[in-house]
PDB file of C-alpha atoms and ligand atoms in Angstrom:
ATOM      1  CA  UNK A  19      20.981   5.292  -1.566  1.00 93.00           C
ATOM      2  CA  UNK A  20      18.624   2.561  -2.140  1.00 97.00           C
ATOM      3  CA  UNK A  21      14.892   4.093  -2.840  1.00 98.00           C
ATOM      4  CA  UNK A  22      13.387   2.286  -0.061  1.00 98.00           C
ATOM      5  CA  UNK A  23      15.400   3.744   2.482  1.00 98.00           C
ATOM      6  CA  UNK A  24      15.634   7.325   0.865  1.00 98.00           C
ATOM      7  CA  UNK A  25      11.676   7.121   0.955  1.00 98.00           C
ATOM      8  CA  UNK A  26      11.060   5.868   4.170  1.00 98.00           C
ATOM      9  CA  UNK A  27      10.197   7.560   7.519  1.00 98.00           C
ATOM     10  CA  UNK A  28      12.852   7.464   9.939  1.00 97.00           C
ATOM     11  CA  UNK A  29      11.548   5.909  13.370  1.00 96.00           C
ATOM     12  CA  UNK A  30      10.099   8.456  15.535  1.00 87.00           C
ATOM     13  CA  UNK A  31      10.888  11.392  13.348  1.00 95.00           C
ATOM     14  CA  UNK A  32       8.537  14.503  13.226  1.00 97.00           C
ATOM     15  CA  UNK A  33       7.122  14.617  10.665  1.00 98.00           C
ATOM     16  CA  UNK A  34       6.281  17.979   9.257  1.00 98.00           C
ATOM     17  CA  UNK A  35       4.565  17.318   5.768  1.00 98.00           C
ATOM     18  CA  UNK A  36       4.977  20.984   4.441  1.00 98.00           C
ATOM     19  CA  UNK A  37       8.512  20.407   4.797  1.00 98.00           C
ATOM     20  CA  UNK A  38       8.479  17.620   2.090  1.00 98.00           C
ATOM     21  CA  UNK A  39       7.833  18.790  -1.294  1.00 98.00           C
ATOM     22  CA  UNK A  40       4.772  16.746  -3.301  1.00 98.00           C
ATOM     23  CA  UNK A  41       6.266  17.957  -6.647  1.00 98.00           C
ATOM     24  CA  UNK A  42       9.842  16.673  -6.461  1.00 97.00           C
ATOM     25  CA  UNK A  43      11.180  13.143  -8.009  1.00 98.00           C
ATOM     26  CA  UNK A  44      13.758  12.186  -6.031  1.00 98.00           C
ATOM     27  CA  UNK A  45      15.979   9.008  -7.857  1.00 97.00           C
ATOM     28  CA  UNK A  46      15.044   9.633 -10.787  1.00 97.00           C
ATOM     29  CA  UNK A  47      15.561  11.942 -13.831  1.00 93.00           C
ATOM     30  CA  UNK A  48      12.623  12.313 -15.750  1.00 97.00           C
ATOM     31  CA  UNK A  49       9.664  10.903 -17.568  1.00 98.00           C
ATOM     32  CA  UNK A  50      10.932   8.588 -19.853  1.00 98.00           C
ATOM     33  CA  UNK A  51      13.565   6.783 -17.635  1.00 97.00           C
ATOM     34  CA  UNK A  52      10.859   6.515 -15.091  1.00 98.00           C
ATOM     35  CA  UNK A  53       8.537   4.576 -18.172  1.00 97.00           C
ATOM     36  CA  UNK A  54      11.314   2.756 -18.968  1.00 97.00           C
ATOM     37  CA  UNK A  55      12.488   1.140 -15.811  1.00 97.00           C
ATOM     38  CA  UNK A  56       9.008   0.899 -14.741  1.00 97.00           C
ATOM     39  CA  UNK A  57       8.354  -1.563 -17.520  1.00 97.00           C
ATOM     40  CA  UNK A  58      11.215  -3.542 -16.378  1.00 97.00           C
ATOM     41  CA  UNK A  59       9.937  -2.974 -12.663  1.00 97.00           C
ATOM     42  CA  UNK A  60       6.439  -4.502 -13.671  1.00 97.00           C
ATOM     43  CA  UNK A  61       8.135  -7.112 -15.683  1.00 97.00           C
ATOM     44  CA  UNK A  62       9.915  -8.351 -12.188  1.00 98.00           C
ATOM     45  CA  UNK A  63       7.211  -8.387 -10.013  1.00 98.00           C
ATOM     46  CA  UNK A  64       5.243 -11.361 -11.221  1.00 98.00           C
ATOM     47  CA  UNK A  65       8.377 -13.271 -11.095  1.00 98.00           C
ATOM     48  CA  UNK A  66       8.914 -11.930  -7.313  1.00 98.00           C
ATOM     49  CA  UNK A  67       5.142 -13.197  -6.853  1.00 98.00           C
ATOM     50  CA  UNK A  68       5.732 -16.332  -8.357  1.00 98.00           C
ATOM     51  CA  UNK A  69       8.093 -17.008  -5.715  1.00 98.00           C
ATOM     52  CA  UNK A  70       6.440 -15.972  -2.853  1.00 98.00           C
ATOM     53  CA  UNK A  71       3.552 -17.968  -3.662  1.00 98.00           C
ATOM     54  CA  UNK A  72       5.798 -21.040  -4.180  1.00 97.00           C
ATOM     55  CA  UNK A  73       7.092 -20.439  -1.099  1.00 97.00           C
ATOM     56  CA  UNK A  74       3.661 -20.600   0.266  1.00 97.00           C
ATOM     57  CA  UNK A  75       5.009 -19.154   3.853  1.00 97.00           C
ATOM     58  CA  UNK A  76       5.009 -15.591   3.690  1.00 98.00           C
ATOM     59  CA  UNK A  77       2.634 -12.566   2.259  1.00 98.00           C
ATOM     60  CA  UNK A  78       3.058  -9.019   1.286  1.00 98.00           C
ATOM     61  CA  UNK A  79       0.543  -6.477   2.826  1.00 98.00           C
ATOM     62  CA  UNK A  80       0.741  -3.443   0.892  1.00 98.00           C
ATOM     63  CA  UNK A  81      -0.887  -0.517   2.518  1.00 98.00           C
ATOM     64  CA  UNK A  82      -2.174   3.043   0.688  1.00 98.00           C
ATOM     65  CA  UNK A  83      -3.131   5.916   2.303  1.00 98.00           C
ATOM     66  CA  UNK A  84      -3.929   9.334   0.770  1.00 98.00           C
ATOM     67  CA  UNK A  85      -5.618  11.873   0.393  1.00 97.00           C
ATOM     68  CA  UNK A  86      -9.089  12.104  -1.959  1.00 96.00           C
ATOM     69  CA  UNK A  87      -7.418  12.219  -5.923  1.00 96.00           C
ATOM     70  CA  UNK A  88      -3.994  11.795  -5.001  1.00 97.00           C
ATOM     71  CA  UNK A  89      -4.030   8.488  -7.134  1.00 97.00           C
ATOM     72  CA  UNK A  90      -4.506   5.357  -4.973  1.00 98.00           C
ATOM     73  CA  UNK A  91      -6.983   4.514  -7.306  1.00 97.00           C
ATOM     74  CA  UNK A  92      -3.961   4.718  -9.683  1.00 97.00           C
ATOM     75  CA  UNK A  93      -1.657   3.213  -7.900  1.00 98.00           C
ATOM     76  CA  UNK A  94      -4.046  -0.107  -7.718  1.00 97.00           C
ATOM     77  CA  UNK A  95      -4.039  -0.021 -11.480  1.00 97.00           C
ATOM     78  CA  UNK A  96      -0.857   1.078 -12.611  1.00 96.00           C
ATOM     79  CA  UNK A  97       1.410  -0.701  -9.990  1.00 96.00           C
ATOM     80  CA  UNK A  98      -0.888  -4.056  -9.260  1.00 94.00           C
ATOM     81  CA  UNK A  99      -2.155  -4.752 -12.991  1.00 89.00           C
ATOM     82  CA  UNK A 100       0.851  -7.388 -13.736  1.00 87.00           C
ATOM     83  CA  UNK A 101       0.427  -9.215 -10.853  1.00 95.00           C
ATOM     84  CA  UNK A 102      -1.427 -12.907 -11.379  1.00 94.00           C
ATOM     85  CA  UNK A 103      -5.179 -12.244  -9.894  1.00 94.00           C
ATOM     86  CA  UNK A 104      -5.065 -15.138  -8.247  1.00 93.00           C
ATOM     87  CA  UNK A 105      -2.653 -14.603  -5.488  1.00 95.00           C
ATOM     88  CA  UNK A 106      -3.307 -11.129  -5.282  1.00 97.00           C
ATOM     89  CA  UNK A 107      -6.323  -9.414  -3.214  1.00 96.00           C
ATOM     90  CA  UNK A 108      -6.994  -5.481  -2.969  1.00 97.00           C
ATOM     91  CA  UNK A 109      -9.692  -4.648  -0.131  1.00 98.00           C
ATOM     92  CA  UNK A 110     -11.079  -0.905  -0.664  1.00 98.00           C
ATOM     93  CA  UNK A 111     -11.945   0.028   3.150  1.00 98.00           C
ATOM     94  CA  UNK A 112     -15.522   1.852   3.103  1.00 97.00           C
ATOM     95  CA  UNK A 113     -17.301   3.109   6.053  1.00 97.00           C
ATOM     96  CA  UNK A 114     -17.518   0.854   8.239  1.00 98.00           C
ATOM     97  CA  UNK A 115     -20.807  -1.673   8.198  1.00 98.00           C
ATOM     98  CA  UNK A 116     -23.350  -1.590  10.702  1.00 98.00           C
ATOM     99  CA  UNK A 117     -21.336  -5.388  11.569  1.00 98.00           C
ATOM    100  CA  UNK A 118     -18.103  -4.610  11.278  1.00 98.00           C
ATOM    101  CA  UNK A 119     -19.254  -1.089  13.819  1.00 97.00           C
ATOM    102  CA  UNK A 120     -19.902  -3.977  16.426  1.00 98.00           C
ATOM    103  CA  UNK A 121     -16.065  -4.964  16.278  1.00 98.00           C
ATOM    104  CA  UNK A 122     -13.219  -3.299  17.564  1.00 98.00           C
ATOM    105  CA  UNK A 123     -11.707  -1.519  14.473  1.00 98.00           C
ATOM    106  CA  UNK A 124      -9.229  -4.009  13.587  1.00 98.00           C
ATOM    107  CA  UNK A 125     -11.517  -6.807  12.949  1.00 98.00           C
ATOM    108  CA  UNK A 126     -12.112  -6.087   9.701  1.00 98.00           C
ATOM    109  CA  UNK A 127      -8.811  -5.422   8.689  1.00 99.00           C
ATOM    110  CA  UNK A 128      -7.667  -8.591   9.616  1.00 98.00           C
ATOM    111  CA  UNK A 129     -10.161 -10.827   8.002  1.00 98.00           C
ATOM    112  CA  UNK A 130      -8.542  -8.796   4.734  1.00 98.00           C
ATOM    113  CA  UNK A 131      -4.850  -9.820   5.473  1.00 98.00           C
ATOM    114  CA  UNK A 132      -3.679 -11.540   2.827  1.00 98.00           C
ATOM    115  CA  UNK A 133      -2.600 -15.425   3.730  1.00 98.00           C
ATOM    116  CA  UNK A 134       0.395 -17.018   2.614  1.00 98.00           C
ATOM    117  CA  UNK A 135       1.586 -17.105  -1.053  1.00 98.00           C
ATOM    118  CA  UNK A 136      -0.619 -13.677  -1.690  1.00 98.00           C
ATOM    119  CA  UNK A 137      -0.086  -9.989  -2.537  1.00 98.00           C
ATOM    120  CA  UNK A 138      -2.327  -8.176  -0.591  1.00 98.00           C
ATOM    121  CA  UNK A 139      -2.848  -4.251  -1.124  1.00 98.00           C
ATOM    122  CA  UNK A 140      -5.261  -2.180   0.997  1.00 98.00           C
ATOM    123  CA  UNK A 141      -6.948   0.605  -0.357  1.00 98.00           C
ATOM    124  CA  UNK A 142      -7.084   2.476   2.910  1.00 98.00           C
ATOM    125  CA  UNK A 143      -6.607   0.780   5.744  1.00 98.00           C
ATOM    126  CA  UNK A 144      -6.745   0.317   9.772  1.00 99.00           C
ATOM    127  CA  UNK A 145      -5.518   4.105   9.409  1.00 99.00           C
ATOM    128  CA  UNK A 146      -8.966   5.648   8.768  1.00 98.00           C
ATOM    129  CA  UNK A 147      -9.462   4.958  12.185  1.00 98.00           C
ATOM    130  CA  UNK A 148      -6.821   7.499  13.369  1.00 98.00           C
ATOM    131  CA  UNK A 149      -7.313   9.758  10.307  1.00 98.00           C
ATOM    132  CA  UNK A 150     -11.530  10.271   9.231  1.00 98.00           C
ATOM    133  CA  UNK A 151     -12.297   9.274  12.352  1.00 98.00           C
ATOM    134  CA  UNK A 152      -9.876  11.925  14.769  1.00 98.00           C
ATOM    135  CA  UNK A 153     -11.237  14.561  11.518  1.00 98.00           C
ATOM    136  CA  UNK A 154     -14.509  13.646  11.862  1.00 97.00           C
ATOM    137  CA  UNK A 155     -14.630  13.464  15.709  1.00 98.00           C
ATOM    138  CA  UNK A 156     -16.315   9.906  15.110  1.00 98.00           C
ATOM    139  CA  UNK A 157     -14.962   9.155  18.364  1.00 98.00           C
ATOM    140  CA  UNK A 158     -13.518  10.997  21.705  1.00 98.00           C
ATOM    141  CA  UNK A 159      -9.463  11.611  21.075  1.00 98.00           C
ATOM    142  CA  UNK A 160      -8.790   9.004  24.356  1.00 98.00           C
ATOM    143  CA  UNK A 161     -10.045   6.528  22.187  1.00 98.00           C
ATOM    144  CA  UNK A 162      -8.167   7.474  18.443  1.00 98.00           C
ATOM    145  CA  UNK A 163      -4.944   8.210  20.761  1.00 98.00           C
ATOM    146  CA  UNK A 164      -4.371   4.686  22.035  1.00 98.00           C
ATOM    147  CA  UNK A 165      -5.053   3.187  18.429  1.00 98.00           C
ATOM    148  CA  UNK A 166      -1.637   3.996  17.433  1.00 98.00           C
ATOM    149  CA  UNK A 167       0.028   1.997  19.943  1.00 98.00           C
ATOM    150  CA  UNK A 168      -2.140  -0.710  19.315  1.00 98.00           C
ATOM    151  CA  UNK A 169      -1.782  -0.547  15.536  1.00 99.00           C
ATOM    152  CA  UNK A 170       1.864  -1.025  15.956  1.00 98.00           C
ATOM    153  CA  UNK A 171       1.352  -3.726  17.847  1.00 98.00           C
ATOM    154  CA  UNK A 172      -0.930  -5.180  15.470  1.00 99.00           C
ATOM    155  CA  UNK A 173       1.736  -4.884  12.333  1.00 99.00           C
ATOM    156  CA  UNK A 174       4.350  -6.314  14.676  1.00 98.00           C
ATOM    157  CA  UNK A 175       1.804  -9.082  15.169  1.00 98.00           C
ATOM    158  CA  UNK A 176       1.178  -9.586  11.565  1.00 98.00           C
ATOM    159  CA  UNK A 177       4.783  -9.354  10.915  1.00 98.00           C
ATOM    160  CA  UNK A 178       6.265 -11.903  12.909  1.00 98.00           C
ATOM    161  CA  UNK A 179       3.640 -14.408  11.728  1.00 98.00           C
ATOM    162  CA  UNK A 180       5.455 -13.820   8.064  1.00 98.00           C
ATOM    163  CA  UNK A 181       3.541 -10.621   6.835  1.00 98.00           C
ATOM    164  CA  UNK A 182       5.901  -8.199   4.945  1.00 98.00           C
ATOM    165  CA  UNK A 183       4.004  -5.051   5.392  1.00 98.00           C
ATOM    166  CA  UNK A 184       4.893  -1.742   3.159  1.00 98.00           C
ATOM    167  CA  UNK A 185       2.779   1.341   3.876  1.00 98.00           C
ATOM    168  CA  UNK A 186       2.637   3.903   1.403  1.00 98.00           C
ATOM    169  CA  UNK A 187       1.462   7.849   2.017  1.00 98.00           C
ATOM    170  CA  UNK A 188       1.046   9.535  -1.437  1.00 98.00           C
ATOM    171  CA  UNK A 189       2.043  13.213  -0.737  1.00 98.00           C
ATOM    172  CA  UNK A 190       0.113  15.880  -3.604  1.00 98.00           C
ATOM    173  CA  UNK A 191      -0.008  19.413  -2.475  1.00 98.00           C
ATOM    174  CA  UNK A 192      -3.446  21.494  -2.390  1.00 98.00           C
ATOM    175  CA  UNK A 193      -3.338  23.336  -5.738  1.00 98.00           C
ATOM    176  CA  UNK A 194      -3.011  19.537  -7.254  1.00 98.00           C
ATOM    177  CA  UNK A 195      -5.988  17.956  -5.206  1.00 97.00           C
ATOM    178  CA  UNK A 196      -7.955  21.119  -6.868  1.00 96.00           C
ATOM    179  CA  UNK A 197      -7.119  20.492 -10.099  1.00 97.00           C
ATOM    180  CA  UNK A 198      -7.940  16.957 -10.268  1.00 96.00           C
ATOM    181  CA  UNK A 199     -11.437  17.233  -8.439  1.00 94.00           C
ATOM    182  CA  UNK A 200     -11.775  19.995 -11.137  1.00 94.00           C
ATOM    183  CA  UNK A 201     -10.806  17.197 -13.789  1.00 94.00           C
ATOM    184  CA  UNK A 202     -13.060  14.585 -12.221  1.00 92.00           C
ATOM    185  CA  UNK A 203     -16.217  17.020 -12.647  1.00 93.00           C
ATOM    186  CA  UNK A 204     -15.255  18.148 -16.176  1.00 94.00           C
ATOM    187  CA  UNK A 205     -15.222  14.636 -17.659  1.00 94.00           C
ATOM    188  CA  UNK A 206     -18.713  12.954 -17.573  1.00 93.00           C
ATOM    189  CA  UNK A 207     -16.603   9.590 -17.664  1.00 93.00           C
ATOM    190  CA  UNK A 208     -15.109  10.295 -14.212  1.00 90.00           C
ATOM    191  CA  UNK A 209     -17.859  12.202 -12.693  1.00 90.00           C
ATOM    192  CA  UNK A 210     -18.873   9.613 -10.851  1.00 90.00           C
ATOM    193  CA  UNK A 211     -15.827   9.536  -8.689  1.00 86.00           C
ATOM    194  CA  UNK A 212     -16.784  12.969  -7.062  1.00 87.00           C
ATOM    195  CA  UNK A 213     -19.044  13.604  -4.482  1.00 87.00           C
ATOM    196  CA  UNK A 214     -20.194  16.917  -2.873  1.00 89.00           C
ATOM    197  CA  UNK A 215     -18.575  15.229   0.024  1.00 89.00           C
ATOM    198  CA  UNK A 216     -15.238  15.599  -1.265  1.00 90.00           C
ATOM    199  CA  UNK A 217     -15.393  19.377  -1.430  1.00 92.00           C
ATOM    200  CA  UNK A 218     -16.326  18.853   2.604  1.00 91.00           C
ATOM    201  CA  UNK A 219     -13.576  16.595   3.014  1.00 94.00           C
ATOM    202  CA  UNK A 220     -11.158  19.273   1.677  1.00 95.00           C
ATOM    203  CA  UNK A 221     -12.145  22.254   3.080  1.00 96.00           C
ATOM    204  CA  UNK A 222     -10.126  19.947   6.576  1.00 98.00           C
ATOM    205  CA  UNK A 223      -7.624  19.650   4.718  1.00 98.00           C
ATOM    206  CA  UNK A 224      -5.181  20.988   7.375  1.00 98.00           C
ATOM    207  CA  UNK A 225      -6.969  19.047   9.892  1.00 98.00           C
ATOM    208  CA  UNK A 226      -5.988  15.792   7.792  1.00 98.00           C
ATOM    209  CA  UNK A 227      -2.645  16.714   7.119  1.00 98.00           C
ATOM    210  CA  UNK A 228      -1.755  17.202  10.754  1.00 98.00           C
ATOM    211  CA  UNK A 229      -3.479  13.456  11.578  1.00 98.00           C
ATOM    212  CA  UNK A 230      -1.364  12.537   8.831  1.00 98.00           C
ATOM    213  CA  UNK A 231       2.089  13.890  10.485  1.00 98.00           C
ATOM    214  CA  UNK A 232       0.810  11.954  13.234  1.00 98.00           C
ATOM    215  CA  UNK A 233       0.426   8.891  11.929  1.00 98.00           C
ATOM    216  CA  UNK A 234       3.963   9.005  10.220  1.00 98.00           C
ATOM    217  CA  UNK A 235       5.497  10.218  12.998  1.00 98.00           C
ATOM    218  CA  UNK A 236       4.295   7.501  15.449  1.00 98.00           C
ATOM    219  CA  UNK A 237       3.393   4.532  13.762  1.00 98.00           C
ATOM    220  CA  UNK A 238       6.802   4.594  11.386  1.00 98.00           C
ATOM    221  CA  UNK A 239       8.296   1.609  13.053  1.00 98.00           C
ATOM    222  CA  UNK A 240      11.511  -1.055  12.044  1.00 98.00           C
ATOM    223  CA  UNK A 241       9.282  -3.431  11.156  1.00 98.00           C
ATOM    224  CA  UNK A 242       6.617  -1.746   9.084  1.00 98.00           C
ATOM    225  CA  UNK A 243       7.820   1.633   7.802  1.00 98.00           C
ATOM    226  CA  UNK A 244       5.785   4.497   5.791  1.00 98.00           C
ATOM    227  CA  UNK A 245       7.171   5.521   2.843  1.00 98.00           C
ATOM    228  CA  UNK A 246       5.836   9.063   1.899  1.00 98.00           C
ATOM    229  CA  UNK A 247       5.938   9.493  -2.104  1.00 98.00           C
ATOM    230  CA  UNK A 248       6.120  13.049  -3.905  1.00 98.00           C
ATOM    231  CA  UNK A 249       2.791  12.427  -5.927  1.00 98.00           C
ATOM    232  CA  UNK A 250       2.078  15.359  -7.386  1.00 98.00           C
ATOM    233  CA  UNK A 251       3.620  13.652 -10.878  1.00 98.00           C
ATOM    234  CA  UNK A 252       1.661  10.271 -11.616  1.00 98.00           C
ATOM    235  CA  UNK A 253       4.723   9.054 -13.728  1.00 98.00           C
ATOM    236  CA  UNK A 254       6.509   9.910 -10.771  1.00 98.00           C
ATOM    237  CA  UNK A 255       4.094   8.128  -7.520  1.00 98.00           C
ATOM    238  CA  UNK A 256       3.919   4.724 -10.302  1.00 98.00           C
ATOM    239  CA  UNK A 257       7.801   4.440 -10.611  1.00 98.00           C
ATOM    240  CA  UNK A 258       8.733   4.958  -6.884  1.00 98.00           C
ATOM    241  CA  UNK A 259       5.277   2.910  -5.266  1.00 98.00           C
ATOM    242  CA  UNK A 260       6.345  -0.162  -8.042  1.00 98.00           C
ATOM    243  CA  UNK A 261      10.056   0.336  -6.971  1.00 98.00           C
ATOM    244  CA  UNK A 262       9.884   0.525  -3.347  1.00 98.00           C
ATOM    245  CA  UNK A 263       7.558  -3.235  -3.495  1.00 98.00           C
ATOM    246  CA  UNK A 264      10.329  -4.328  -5.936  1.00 98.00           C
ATOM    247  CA  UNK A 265      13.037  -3.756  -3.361  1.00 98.00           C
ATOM    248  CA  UNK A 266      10.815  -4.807  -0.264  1.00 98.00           C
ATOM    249  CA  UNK A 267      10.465  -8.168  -2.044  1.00 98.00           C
ATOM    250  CA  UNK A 268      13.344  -8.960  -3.395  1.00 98.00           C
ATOM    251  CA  UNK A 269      14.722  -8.680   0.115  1.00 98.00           C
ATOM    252  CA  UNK A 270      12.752 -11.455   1.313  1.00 98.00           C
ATOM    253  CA  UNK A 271      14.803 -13.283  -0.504  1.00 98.00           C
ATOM    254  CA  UNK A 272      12.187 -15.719  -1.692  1.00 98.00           C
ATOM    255  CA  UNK A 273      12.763 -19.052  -2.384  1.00 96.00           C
ATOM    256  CA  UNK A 274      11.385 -21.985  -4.300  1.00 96.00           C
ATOM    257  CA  UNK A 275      10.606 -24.833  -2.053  1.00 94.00           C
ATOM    258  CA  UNK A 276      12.742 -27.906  -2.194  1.00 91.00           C
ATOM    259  CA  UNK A 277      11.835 -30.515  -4.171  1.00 88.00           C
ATOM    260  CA  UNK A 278      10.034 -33.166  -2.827  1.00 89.00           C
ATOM    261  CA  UNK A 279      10.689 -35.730  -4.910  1.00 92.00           C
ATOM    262  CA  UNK A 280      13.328 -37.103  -6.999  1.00 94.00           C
ATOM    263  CA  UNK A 281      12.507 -35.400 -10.714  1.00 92.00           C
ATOM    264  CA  UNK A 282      15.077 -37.202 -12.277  1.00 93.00           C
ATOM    265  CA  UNK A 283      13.664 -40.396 -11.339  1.00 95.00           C
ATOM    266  CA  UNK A 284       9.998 -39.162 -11.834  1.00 95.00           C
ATOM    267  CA  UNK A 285      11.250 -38.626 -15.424  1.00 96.00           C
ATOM    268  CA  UNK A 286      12.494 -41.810 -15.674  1.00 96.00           C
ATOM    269  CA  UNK A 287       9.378 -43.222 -14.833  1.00 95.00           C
ATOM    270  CA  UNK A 288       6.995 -40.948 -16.619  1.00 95.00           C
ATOM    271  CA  UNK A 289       9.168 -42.012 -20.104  1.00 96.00           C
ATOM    272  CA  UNK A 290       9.374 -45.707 -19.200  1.00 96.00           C
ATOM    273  CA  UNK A 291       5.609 -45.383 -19.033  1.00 95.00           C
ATOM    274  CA  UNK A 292       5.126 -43.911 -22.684  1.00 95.00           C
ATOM    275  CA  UNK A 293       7.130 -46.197 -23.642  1.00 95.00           C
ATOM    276  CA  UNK A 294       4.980 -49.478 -22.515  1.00 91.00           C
ATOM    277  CA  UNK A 295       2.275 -47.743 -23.302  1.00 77.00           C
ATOM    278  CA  UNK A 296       3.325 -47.872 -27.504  1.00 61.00           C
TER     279      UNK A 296
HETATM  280  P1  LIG B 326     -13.507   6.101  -1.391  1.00 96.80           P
HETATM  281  O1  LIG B 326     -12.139   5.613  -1.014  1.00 96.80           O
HETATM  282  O2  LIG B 326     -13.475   7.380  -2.184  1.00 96.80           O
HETATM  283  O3  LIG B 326     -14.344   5.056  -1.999  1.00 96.80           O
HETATM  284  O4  LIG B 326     -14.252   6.541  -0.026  1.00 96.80           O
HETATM  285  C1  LIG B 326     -14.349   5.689   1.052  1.00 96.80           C
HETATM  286  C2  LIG B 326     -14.830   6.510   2.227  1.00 96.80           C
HETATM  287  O5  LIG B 326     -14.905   5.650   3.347  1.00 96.80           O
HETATM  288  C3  LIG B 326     -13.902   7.651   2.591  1.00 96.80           C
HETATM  289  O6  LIG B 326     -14.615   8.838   2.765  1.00 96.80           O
HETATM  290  C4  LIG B 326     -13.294   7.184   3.902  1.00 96.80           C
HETATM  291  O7  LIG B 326     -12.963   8.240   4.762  1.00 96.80           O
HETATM  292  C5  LIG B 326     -14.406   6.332   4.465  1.00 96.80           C
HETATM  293  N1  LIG B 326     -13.873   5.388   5.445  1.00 96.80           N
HETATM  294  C6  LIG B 326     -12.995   4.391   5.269  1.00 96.80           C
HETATM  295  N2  LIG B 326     -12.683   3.767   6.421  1.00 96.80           N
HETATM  296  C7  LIG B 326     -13.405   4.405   7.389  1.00 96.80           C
HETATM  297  C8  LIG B 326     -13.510   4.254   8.792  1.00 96.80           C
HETATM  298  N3  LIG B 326     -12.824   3.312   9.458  1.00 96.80           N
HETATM  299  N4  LIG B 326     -14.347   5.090   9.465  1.00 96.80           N
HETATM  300  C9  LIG B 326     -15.049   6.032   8.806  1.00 96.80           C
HETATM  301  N5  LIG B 326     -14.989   6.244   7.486  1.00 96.80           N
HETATM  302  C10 LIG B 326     -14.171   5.444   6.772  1.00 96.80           C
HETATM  303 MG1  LIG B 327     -13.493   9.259  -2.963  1.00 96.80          MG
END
């Protein structure tokens, strides 16, 4: 079976994330052949990008959500760093501004949606809204409960106006999360990336995970799936995030656009040219 599909969250399945194990690699072997067919995976995608920004009709919205260290960060750089930077755009979602507070919560999100010809990747997403925010109680539950139906609608919106949209969760277990945060405050190079609120953040951690088996059990839909990767192995979350966008795209079959002129001729021109010109 096909990655994508062995990955992805069935439509309206329960999702019960204790029952999916964060430190399993499922499709492939080991370490090395993940390297290895990564480098060829990274290799393709350019080419894939090439094409869709040829085409100029259709984008890729490429969606991460996660919980704090479980490599999104990584992801961005491991996955994304072949990619031309010129049709590609990754929006890190923040707390919201005192501005974008004054919209309704998808208002920022879609002023980030990539336009055609682009990769886009989000670095969280529209699904803070139904995740920190249901946590955090940032606002009453009638008002996080109907986002999922209109978030649905949203990425059927974007869809149908040529958006190929591929969510990501990346799955690490509890012990992991530890022992990166740990990692993070040992290294004065990457102590930066922790905050006291992080240790806050965790200590809801089942709180999260349930909001997460909510959002993969109701907003898993035919035309924008989750896919929920084991990521307790960073070899492992690189080779299936890099080959599940592989897959998506190449099934967009992605075209060059028909010539619009007769080259031949063009040629024929171009040399008659040079040649008056001598
Ligand atoms: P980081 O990804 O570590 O830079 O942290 C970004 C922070 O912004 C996280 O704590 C998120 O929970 C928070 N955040 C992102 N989107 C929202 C949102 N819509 N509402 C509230 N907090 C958010
Ligand atoms: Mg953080």
């Amino acid at each position: 079976m096909k990655l994508i599909k062995r990955l992805r969250v069935k439509t309206s399945a329960h999702v019960r994330l204790t029952k999916i194990a964060t430190d399993e690699t499922p499709g492939c072997r080991d370490k090395e052949t993940a390297q290895e067919q990564l480098a060829d995976t990274l290799a393709e995608l350019p080419k894939l990008q090439y094409r869709l920004f040829a085409e100029n009709r259709r984008a890729v919205l490429v969606v991460l959500q996660a919980m704090d260290a479980a490599g999104k960060d990584g992801v961005v750089r491991h996955v994304m760093s072949g990619l031309n930077p010129q049709a590609c755009r990754v929006t890190s979602f923040k707390v919201p501004s005192a501005l974008e507070r004054q919209h309704d919560f998808l208002w920022r999100i879609h002023q980030a949606v990539p336009p055609a010809g682009e990769i886009g990747v989000f670095n969280r997403s529209h699904y803070e809204d139904v995740l920190v925010a249901r946590v955090r109680k940032l606002v009453p539950p009638a008002v996080w409960k109907a986002r999922f139906q209109m978030i649905n609608d949203f990425e059927r919106y974007l869809t149908e106006n040529g958006v190929t949209v591929v969510k990501f969760f990346l799955h690490i277990s509890r012990a992991e999360q530890a022992q990166r945060l740990d990692a993070r405050l040992a290294d004065p190079a990457r102590n930066w990336k922790f905050t006291p609120a992080d240790i806050e953040e965790r200590r809801l951690w089942d709180d999260y995970q349930a909001a997460y088996e909510d959002v993969l059990s109701r907003c898993s839909t035919p035309w924008a799936p989750w896919h929920v990767v084991p990521a307790d192995h960073k070899w492992y979350r690189n080779w299936a995030v890099a080959e599940v966008l592989r897959q998506a795209m190449r099934k967009m079959d992605l075209q060059f656009p028909p010539p619009r002129h007769d080259a031949r001729d063009l040629r024929r021109r171009l040399a008659a040219q040079e040649a008056g010109k001598c």
